[in-house]
Tab-separated table of C-alpha atoms and ligand atoms in Angstrom:
chain	number	residue	atom	x	y	z
A	2	UNK	CA	0.372	-0.043	-0.070
A	3	UNK	CA	1.017	3.594	-0.804
A	4	UNK	CA	1.356	5.088	2.994
A	5	UNK	CA	0.432	8.258	3.326
A	6	UNK	CA	2.818	10.702	5.761
A	7	UNK	CA	0.949	11.066	9.806
A	8	UNK	CA	1.495	15.414	9.034
A	9	UNK	CA	-0.905	14.461	6.388
A	10	UNK	CA	-3.733	13.388	7.770
A	11	UNK	CA	-5.777	16.179	9.275
A	12	UNK	CA	-4.838	19.159	7.157
A	13	UNK	CA	-5.188	22.437	8.503
A	14	UNK	CA	-7.038	25.054	6.282
A	15	UNK	CA	-9.347	22.725	4.192
A	16	UNK	CA	-12.587	24.601	5.956
A	17	UNK	CA	-10.768	28.479	4.313
A	18	UNK	CA	-12.539	29.888	1.434
A	19	UNK	CA	-11.710	28.299	-2.003
A	20	UNK	CA	-9.022	30.967	-4.416
A	21	UNK	CA	-9.782	28.355	-7.404
A	22	UNK	CA	-13.339	26.662	-7.754
A	23	UNK	CA	-13.893	25.470	-11.249
A	24	UNK	CA	-17.818	24.481	-11.875
A	25	UNK	CA	-18.794	21.738	-14.674
A	26	UNK	CA	-15.754	22.607	-16.898
A	27	UNK	CA	-16.015	21.720	-20.950
A	28	UNK	CA	-13.178	22.114	-23.017
A	29	UNK	CA	-13.968	20.591	-26.048
A	30	UNK	CA	-11.767	21.253	-29.547
A	31	UNK	CA	-12.669	21.600	-32.962
A	32	UNK	CA	-10.471	19.354	-35.227
A	33	UNK	CA	-11.707	17.947	-39.085
A	34	UNK	CA	-12.299	14.184	-37.382
A	35	UNK	CA	-14.941	15.847	-34.652
A	36	UNK	CA	-15.398	17.819	-31.616
A	37	UNK	CA	-12.733	16.579	-29.278
A	38	UNK	CA	-14.145	16.594	-25.626
A	39	UNK	CA	-11.350	17.090	-23.473
A	40	UNK	CA	-12.526	17.895	-20.390
A	41	UNK	CA	-15.997	17.397	-19.807
A	42	UNK	CA	-17.613	18.578	-16.546
A	43	UNK	CA	-14.537	18.592	-14.015
A	44	UNK	CA	-15.851	20.288	-10.761
A	45	UNK	CA	-13.713	21.202	-7.500
A	46	UNK	CA	-12.638	23.604	-4.440
A	47	UNK	CA	-8.835	24.826	-3.724
A	48	UNK	CA	-8.160	26.773	-0.368
A	49	UNK	CA	-4.660	28.283	-0.204
A	50	UNK	CA	-1.576	26.804	1.305
A	51	UNK	CA	-3.088	23.108	-0.223
A	52	UNK	CA	-2.375	20.761	-2.702
A	53	UNK	CA	-4.488	18.883	-5.076
A	54	UNK	CA	-2.719	16.651	-7.038
A	55	UNK	CA	-4.415	15.516	-10.510
A	56	UNK	CA	-3.821	12.037	-11.744
A	57	UNK	CA	-4.611	9.818	-14.350
A	58	UNK	CA	-3.504	8.407	-17.884
A	59	UNK	CA	-1.905	10.477	-20.805
A	60	UNK	CA	-4.646	12.360	-22.761
A	61	UNK	CA	-7.007	12.344	-19.601
A	62	UNK	CA	-7.994	15.808	-19.578
A	63	UNK	CA	-5.496	16.963	-16.684
A	64	UNK	CA	-2.764	19.767	-18.163
A	65	UNK	CA	-6.013	20.608	-20.766
A	66	UNK	CA	-7.775	21.599	-17.511
A	67	UNK	CA	-5.198	23.219	-16.006
A	68	UNK	CA	-4.104	25.438	-19.024
A	69	UNK	CA	-7.560	26.485	-19.331
A	70	UNK	CA	-7.135	27.841	-16.006
A	71	UNK	CA	-4.155	30.320	-17.367
A	72	UNK	CA	-5.874	30.566	-20.517
A	73	UNK	CA	-3.424	28.693	-22.694
A	74	UNK	CA	-5.481	27.298	-24.792
A	75	UNK	CA	-6.344	28.054	-29.152
A	76	UNK	CA	-9.567	31.029	-28.734
A	77	UNK	CA	-10.197	29.817	-32.499
A	78	UNK	CA	-10.499	25.783	-31.975
A	79	UNK	CA	-11.763	25.709	-28.441
A	80	UNK	CA	-15.446	25.504	-27.156
A	81	UNK	CA	-15.310	26.155	-23.307
A	82	UNK	CA	-18.194	26.107	-20.814
A	83	UNK	CA	-18.793	26.116	-17.398
A	84	UNK	CA	-17.272	28.535	-14.361
A	85	UNK	CA	-13.504	29.506	-13.426
A	86	UNK	CA	-13.914	31.046	-10.722
A	87	UNK	CA	-10.122	32.293	-8.871
A	88	UNK	CA	-11.181	34.450	-6.323
A	89	UNK	CA	-14.823	35.718	-8.152
A	90	UNK	CA	-13.587	36.563	-11.054
A	91	UNK	CA	-15.027	33.886	-13.958
A	92	UNK	CA	-11.282	33.231	-16.666
A	93	UNK	CA	-13.731	30.813	-18.857
A	94	UNK	CA	-15.126	34.167	-19.953
A	95	UNK	CA	-12.347	36.099	-19.874
A	96	UNK	CA	-10.281	37.824	-22.593
A	97	UNK	CA	-6.869	37.564	-23.148
A	98	UNK	CA	-5.940	40.913	-21.410
A	99	UNK	CA	-8.366	39.967	-18.378
A	100	UNK	CA	-5.527	36.749	-18.295
A	101	UNK	CA	-2.589	38.436	-18.645
A	102	UNK	CA	-3.744	40.429	-15.630
A	103	UNK	CA	-3.570	37.469	-13.450
A	104	UNK	CA	-0.905	35.080	-15.653
A	105	UNK	CA	2.362	34.960	-14.372
A	106	UNK	CA	1.598	37.234	-11.082
A	107	UNK	CA	-1.695	35.949	-9.590
A	108	UNK	CA	-1.248	32.180	-11.460
A	109	UNK	CA	2.488	30.579	-12.418
A	110	UNK	CA	2.779	27.342	-13.972
A	111	UNK	CA	5.956	25.346	-13.730
A	112	UNK	CA	6.481	23.026	-16.880
A	113	UNK	CA	7.822	19.642	-16.729
A	114	UNK	CA	10.646	20.374	-18.721
A	115	UNK	CA	12.724	23.034	-18.276
A	116	UNK	CA	14.774	22.873	-20.796
A	117	UNK	CA	11.919	24.039	-23.374
A	118	UNK	CA	10.268	25.822	-20.872
A	119	UNK	CA	13.880	28.228	-20.645
A	120	UNK	CA	14.704	30.372	-23.235
A	121	UNK	CA	18.798	29.101	-24.393
A	122	UNK	CA	19.184	33.248	-25.197
A	123	UNK	CA	18.813	35.193	-21.937
A	124	UNK	CA	20.256	34.371	-18.758
A	125	UNK	CA	18.512	32.617	-15.815
A	126	UNK	CA	19.119	36.377	-14.270
A	127	UNK	CA	17.089	37.744	-17.141
A	128	UNK	CA	14.100	35.293	-17.575
A	129	UNK	CA	13.041	36.293	-13.498
A	130	UNK	CA	13.970	39.992	-14.228
A	131	UNK	CA	11.334	40.109	-16.958
A	132	UNK	CA	8.723	38.034	-15.131
A	133	UNK	CA	8.928	40.584	-12.358
A	134	UNK	CA	9.310	43.598	-14.026
A	135	UNK	CA	6.650	42.989	-16.128
A	136	UNK	CA	4.146	42.253	-12.725
A	137	UNK	CA	6.051	44.602	-10.393
A	138	UNK	CA	6.825	47.863	-12.789
A	139	UNK	CA	9.993	47.173	-10.736
A	140	UNK	CA	13.511	48.936	-12.200
A	141	UNK	CA	16.360	46.453	-13.351
A	142	UNK	CA	18.362	47.479	-10.052
A	143	UNK	CA	15.165	45.741	-7.670
A	144	UNK	CA	14.218	43.105	-10.263
A	145	UNK	CA	18.315	42.067	-10.091
A	146	UNK	CA	17.968	41.696	-6.730
A	147	UNK	CA	15.235	39.774	-6.535
A	148	UNK	CA	15.993	37.769	-8.701
A	149	UNK	CA	19.135	36.942	-6.577
A	150	UNK	CA	17.402	36.348	-3.483
A	151	UNK	CA	14.878	33.836	-5.668
A	152	UNK	CA	17.916	32.099	-6.356
A	153	UNK	CA	19.000	31.981	-2.860
A	154	UNK	CA	15.335	31.006	-1.735
A	155	UNK	CA	14.885	27.739	-4.747
A	156	UNK	CA	19.180	26.580	-3.005
A	157	UNK	CA	21.005	27.590	-6.219
A	158	UNK	CA	24.796	28.328	-4.866
A	159	UNK	CA	26.071	31.482	-5.359
A	160	UNK	CA	23.154	33.141	-6.819
A	161	UNK	CA	24.716	36.043	-7.347
A	162	UNK	CA	27.349	34.440	-10.191
A	163	UNK	CA	24.657	32.172	-11.210
A	164	UNK	CA	22.163	34.436	-11.909
A	165	UNK	CA	24.161	35.585	-15.223
A	166	UNK	CA	24.828	32.531	-16.587
A	167	UNK	CA	22.687	30.753	-19.197
A	168	UNK	CA	19.939	27.579	-18.429
A	169	UNK	CA	22.734	25.257	-20.295
A	170	UNK	CA	25.079	26.196	-18.025
A	171	UNK	CA	22.661	24.502	-15.480
A	172	UNK	CA	22.363	20.450	-14.286
A	173	UNK	CA	18.754	19.405	-14.777
A	174	UNK	CA	17.785	19.642	-11.443
A	175	UNK	CA	19.035	23.882	-10.329
A	176	UNK	CA	16.591	23.979	-14.636
A	177	UNK	CA	14.130	23.578	-12.542
A	178	UNK	CA	15.053	25.271	-9.296
A	179	UNK	CA	14.940	28.580	-12.061
A	180	UNK	CA	11.640	27.737	-13.216
A	181	UNK	CA	10.250	28.006	-9.339
A	182	UNK	CA	12.307	30.874	-9.191
A	183	UNK	CA	10.297	32.113	-12.234
A	184	UNK	CA	7.463	30.498	-11.262
A	185	UNK	CA	7.488	32.646	-7.431
A	186	UNK	CA	8.884	35.564	-8.060
A	187	UNK	CA	5.920	37.340	-8.061
A	188	UNK	CA	4.626	35.791	-5.285
A	189	UNK	CA	1.331	34.077	-6.789
A	190	UNK	CA	-0.911	32.639	-5.112
A	191	UNK	CA	-2.042	29.584	-7.324
A	192	UNK	CA	0.566	27.539	-9.021
A	193	UNK	CA	0.501	24.948	-10.970
A	194	UNK	CA	3.020	22.363	-11.676
A	195	UNK	CA	3.114	19.832	-14.239
A	196	UNK	CA	4.412	17.016	-13.644
A	197	UNK	CA	7.336	18.705	-11.843
A	198	UNK	CA	9.646	15.964	-11.525
A	199	UNK	CA	9.425	13.873	-14.432
A	200	UNK	CA	12.822	14.774	-15.462
A	201	UNK	CA	14.981	13.939	-13.056
A	202	UNK	CA	16.353	11.398	-10.983
A	203	UNK	CA	14.324	10.321	-8.105
A	204	UNK	CA	17.322	12.224	-5.592
A	205	UNK	CA	16.524	15.707	-7.314
A	206	UNK	CA	13.559	14.745	-7.198
A	207	UNK	CA	12.681	14.486	-3.467
A	208	UNK	CA	14.833	17.632	-2.839
A	209	UNK	CA	12.702	19.565	-5.765
A	210	UNK	CA	9.338	18.120	-3.762
A	211	UNK	CA	10.837	19.409	-0.550
A	212	UNK	CA	11.399	22.368	-1.928
A	213	UNK	CA	7.983	23.083	-2.997
A	214	UNK	CA	6.342	22.354	0.342
A	215	UNK	CA	9.031	24.604	1.824
A	216	UNK	CA	7.831	27.941	-0.359
A	217	UNK	CA	4.327	27.067	-0.539
A	218	UNK	CA	4.125	27.008	3.940
A	219	UNK	CA	6.914	30.013	3.247
A	220	UNK	CA	4.135	31.981	0.537
A	221	UNK	CA	1.029	30.277	1.213
A	222	UNK	CA	0.516	29.175	-1.598
A	223	UNK	CA	-2.285	26.827	-3.337
A	224	UNK	CA	-0.681	24.224	-5.791
A	225	UNK	CA	-2.327	21.975	-8.276
A	226	UNK	CA	0.086	19.304	-8.636
A	227	UNK	CA	-0.573	17.565	-12.019
A	228	UNK	CA	0.491	13.480	-12.110
A	229	UNK	CA	0.998	10.933	-13.395
A	230	UNK	CA	2.967	8.964	-9.931
A	231	UNK	CA	0.717	7.948	-6.894
A	232	UNK	CA	3.865	8.313	-5.118
A	233	UNK	CA	4.492	11.932	-6.057
A	234	UNK	CA	1.009	12.623	-4.651
A	235	UNK	CA	1.285	10.989	-1.518
A	236	UNK	CA	4.074	13.074	-0.614
A	237	UNK	CA	2.583	15.898	-1.892
A	238	UNK	CA	-1.006	16.285	-2.482
A	239	UNK	CA	-3.672	16.818	0.164
A	240	UNK	CA	-6.245	16.255	-2.207
A	241	UNK	CA	-6.756	13.892	-5.432
A	242	UNK	CA	-8.978	13.855	-8.067
A	243	UNK	CA	-8.999	11.345	-10.504
A	244	UNK	CA	-9.221	11.587	-14.110
A	245	UNK	CA	-10.536	9.429	-16.529
A	246	UNK	CA	-11.549	10.369	-20.737
A	247	UNK	CA	-11.626	14.440	-19.994
A	248	UNK	CA	-14.266	13.550	-16.402
A	249	UNK	CA	-13.113	13.234	-12.517
A	250	UNK	CA	-14.094	9.831	-11.034
A	251	UNK	CA	-12.476	9.687	-7.919
A	252	UNK	CA	-12.123	12.655	-5.502
A	253	UNK	CA	-11.519	13.001	-1.674
A	254	UNK	CA	-8.718	13.307	0.958
A	255	UNK	CA	-5.003	12.118	0.228
A	256	UNK	CA	-6.036	9.557	2.553
A	257	UNK	CA	-9.672	8.487	1.116
A	258	UNK	CA	-8.348	8.489	-2.320
A	259	UNK	CA	-4.582	6.020	-1.821
A	260	UNK	CA	-5.836	4.299	0.800
A	261	UNK	CA	-9.625	3.135	0.449
A	262	UNK	CA	-9.377	4.159	-2.698
A	263	UNK	CA	-13.900	3.139	-4.168
A	264	UNK	CA	-13.652	3.390	-8.117
A	265	UNK	CA	-12.123	0.506	-10.147
A	266	UNK	CA	-9.530	2.653	-11.921
A	267	UNK	CA	-7.943	4.430	-9.050
A	268	UNK	CA	-7.770	0.249	-7.846
A	269	UNK	CA	-6.002	-0.218	-11.786
A	270	UNK	CA	-3.868	2.735	-11.559
A	271	UNK	CA	-2.704	2.111	-7.862
A	272	UNK	CA	-1.964	-1.607	-8.580
A	273	UNK	CA	0.093	-0.746	-11.548
A	274	UNK	CA	3.092	0.717	-10.201
A	275	UNK	CA	5.288	-1.392	-7.287
A	276	UNK	CA	4.617	-0.400	-3.313
A	277	UNK	CA	7.113	0.494	-1.302
A	278	UNK	CA	7.505	-2.396	1.742
A	279	UNK	CA	4.996	-4.689	-0.736
A	280	UNK	CA	6.135	-8.571	-1.430
A	281	UNK	CA	8.372	-8.428	-3.672
A	282	UNK	CA	7.139	-10.891	-5.702
A	283	UNK	CA	3.811	-9.729	-5.855
A	284	UNK	CA	2.845	-9.318	-9.382
A	285	UNK	CA	1.583	-5.954	-11.073
A	286	UNK	CA	-1.752	-5.654	-12.804
A	287	UNK	CA	-1.971	-2.952	-15.523
A	288	UNK	CA	-4.922	-1.606	-16.839
A	289	UNK	CA	-5.819	-3.831	-19.503
A	290	UNK	CA	-6.806	-1.553	-23.164
A	291	UNK	CA	-6.085	2.289	-23.540
A	292	UNK	CA	-7.717	5.507	-23.223
A	293	UNK	CA	-10.713	5.672	-25.061
A	294	UNK	CA	-11.144	8.225	-27.940
A	295	UNK	CA	-12.289	11.816	-27.099
A	296	UNK	CA	-14.075	11.876	-29.828
A	297	UNK	CA	-16.214	8.778	-29.909
A	298	UNK	CA	-16.687	8.042	-25.283
A	299	UNK	CA	-18.128	4.817	-24.491
A	300	UNK	CA	-22.011	5.141	-23.692
A	301	UNK	CA	-22.418	5.637	-19.632
A	302	UNK	CA	-19.189	4.996	-17.698
A	303	UNK	CA	-16.060	5.785	-20.008
A	304	UNK	CA	-14.347	3.136	-18.156
A	305	UNK	CA	-16.842	0.111	-19.055
A	306	UNK	CA	-15.040	-1.170	-21.882
A	307	UNK	CA	-11.805	-1.864	-19.538
A	308	UNK	CA	-13.748	-2.538	-16.381
A	309	UNK	CA	-13.033	-5.662	-14.657
A	310	UNK	CA	-16.516	-5.261	-12.467
A	311	UNK	CA	-19.048	-4.524	-14.469
A	312	UNK	CA	-20.357	-7.553	-13.901
A	313	UNK	CA	-21.027	-6.849	-10.229
A	314	UNK	CA	-23.401	-3.884	-11.784
A	315	UNK	CA	-27.233	-5.496	-12.454
A	316	UNK	CA	-29.181	-4.234	-15.569
A	317	UNK	CA	-25.866	-3.509	-17.430
A	318	UNK	CA	-26.253	-0.050	-16.468
A	319	UNK	CA	-22.600	0.573	-16.749
A	320	UNK	CA	-22.422	0.681	-20.590
A	321	UNK	CA	-25.896	2.690	-20.542
A	322	UNK	CA	-25.980	5.261	-17.626
A	323	UNK	CA	-23.094	7.696	-17.198
A	324	UNK	CA	-22.549	6.974	-13.067
A	325	UNK	CA	-22.707	10.798	-11.869
A	326	UNK	CA	-20.117	11.975	-8.975
A	327	UNK	CA	-22.703	13.671	-6.876
A	328	UNK	CA	-21.766	17.244	-5.721
A	329	UNK	CA	-19.149	19.672	-6.645
A	330	UNK	CA	-16.649	19.309	-4.354
A	331	UNK	CA	-15.102	16.721	-1.028
A	332	UNK	CA	-15.853	12.679	-1.226
A	333	UNK	CA	-16.960	11.268	-4.464
A	334	UNK	CA	-16.654	8.238	-6.917
A	335	UNK	CA	-17.822	8.097	-9.670
A	336	UNK	CA	-19.239	4.307	-10.342
A	337	UNK	CA	-22.892	2.699	-10.202
A	338	UNK	CA	-20.418	-0.071	-7.591
A	339	UNK	CA	-22.722	0.510	-4.194
A	340	UNK	CA	-19.830	2.241	-1.373
A	341	UNK	CA	-20.534	-1.443	0.478
A	342	UNK	CA	-20.313	-3.220	-2.509
A	343	UNK	CA	-16.762	-1.492	-3.113
A	344	UNK	CA	-15.575	-1.312	-0.213
A	345	UNK	CA	-15.696	-5.444	0.118
A	346	UNK	CA	-14.096	-5.912	-3.301
A	347	UNK	CA	-11.386	-2.977	-2.352
A	348	UNK	CA	-10.868	-5.118	1.306
A	349	UNK	CA	-10.820	-8.818	-0.718
A	350	UNK	CA	-9.934	-8.257	-3.748
A	351	UNK	CA	-7.980	-5.384	-4.481
A	352	UNK	CA	-6.057	-5.117	-0.830
A	353	UNK	CA	-4.166	-7.905	-1.239
A	354	UNK	CA	-2.638	-7.020	-4.677
A	355	UNK	CA	-1.329	-3.618	-3.295
A	356	UNK	CA	0.712	-5.744	-0.120
A	357	UNK	CA	-1.604	-4.601	2.789
A	358	UNK	CA	-3.549	-7.677	3.150
A	359	UNK	CA	-7.020	-8.283	3.964
A	360	UNK	CA	-8.537	-6.296	7.026
B	425	LIG	FE1	-16.864	0.073	-13.874
B	425	LIG	FE2	-19.650	0.153	-13.831
B	425	LIG	FE3	-17.626	1.531	-11.908
B	425	LIG	FE4	-17.502	1.771	-14.786
B	425	LIG	S1	-19.640	2.010	-13.158
B	425	LIG	S2	-16.070	2.113	-12.794
B	425	LIG	S3	-18.383	-0.023	-15.738
B	425	LIG	S4	-18.209	-0.545	-11.720
């Protein structure tokens, strides 16, 4: 079983007012082959100082949903529905001028690959200074001091010298730290981290995650962490949202989703990764099949062609009726299994696979 740290079990601040409320977000792309429903009715709340981990296979809609928060979608080819309420402003309907006021200052993003996200033509310091000056109006001297301060904060040694170096002179871990420095230089209220450690080796990954947590505590930042790595989720997230075919299929606190998962897709994700402390010869069980086309999403429950538990739900409901997740926030599971059946299946059949044994 994936272990969640004791300190993560009770998360203060969950009663605070949401800084970001997504309500029934739809992001549809018009293509020559048809309408791609990349996100199709996503809702969640996120409060300051808290981290929401969004997990799912490639193409599940997790990156597209967060790109919409920043208004980085192609407006000409995209139909946006629902609401993205950031402190009361609906970003789903905002024009580019409005988005520019939020992007980089109130809402920042760390991209997966710092080498492609950083420009090779400018020094690291110039890239931090440009972001800082654009959003604060600071002069060059003040911006340079801020760049050095931020490089020191993210653990770059000799920041006074490194500020004048180019990205190719930084190691992979240092480049990602530089990206974090750029993202946090304006003290954003919301930080979106899209697979921030995927390109890094595990020791550097641990350092970057520690750094993000430290900076989150210092700045009281809300974080959306997009990842396919359940280990990263266990380490970083307070809440977890599992996406499949553009929809949320399970949502809850990190303890609920990782230790008492109720959706067959979540079971599949957890069964397909090695469990720390589990039996060494415990076989991994991948989710069979492939994610569906988002142009032609299966009827009923979109997961039903890949689900091993369809026959536990009577009446053929899985193939004909779309399960709903219920309320927009809090614990939710989009599955026709009853709570009792899901709990029994998890305890008797899934948990032993995860190395947890029967109750
Ligand atoms: Fe499986 Fe049916 Fe639940 Fe979908 S609704 S996850 S097909 S049991």
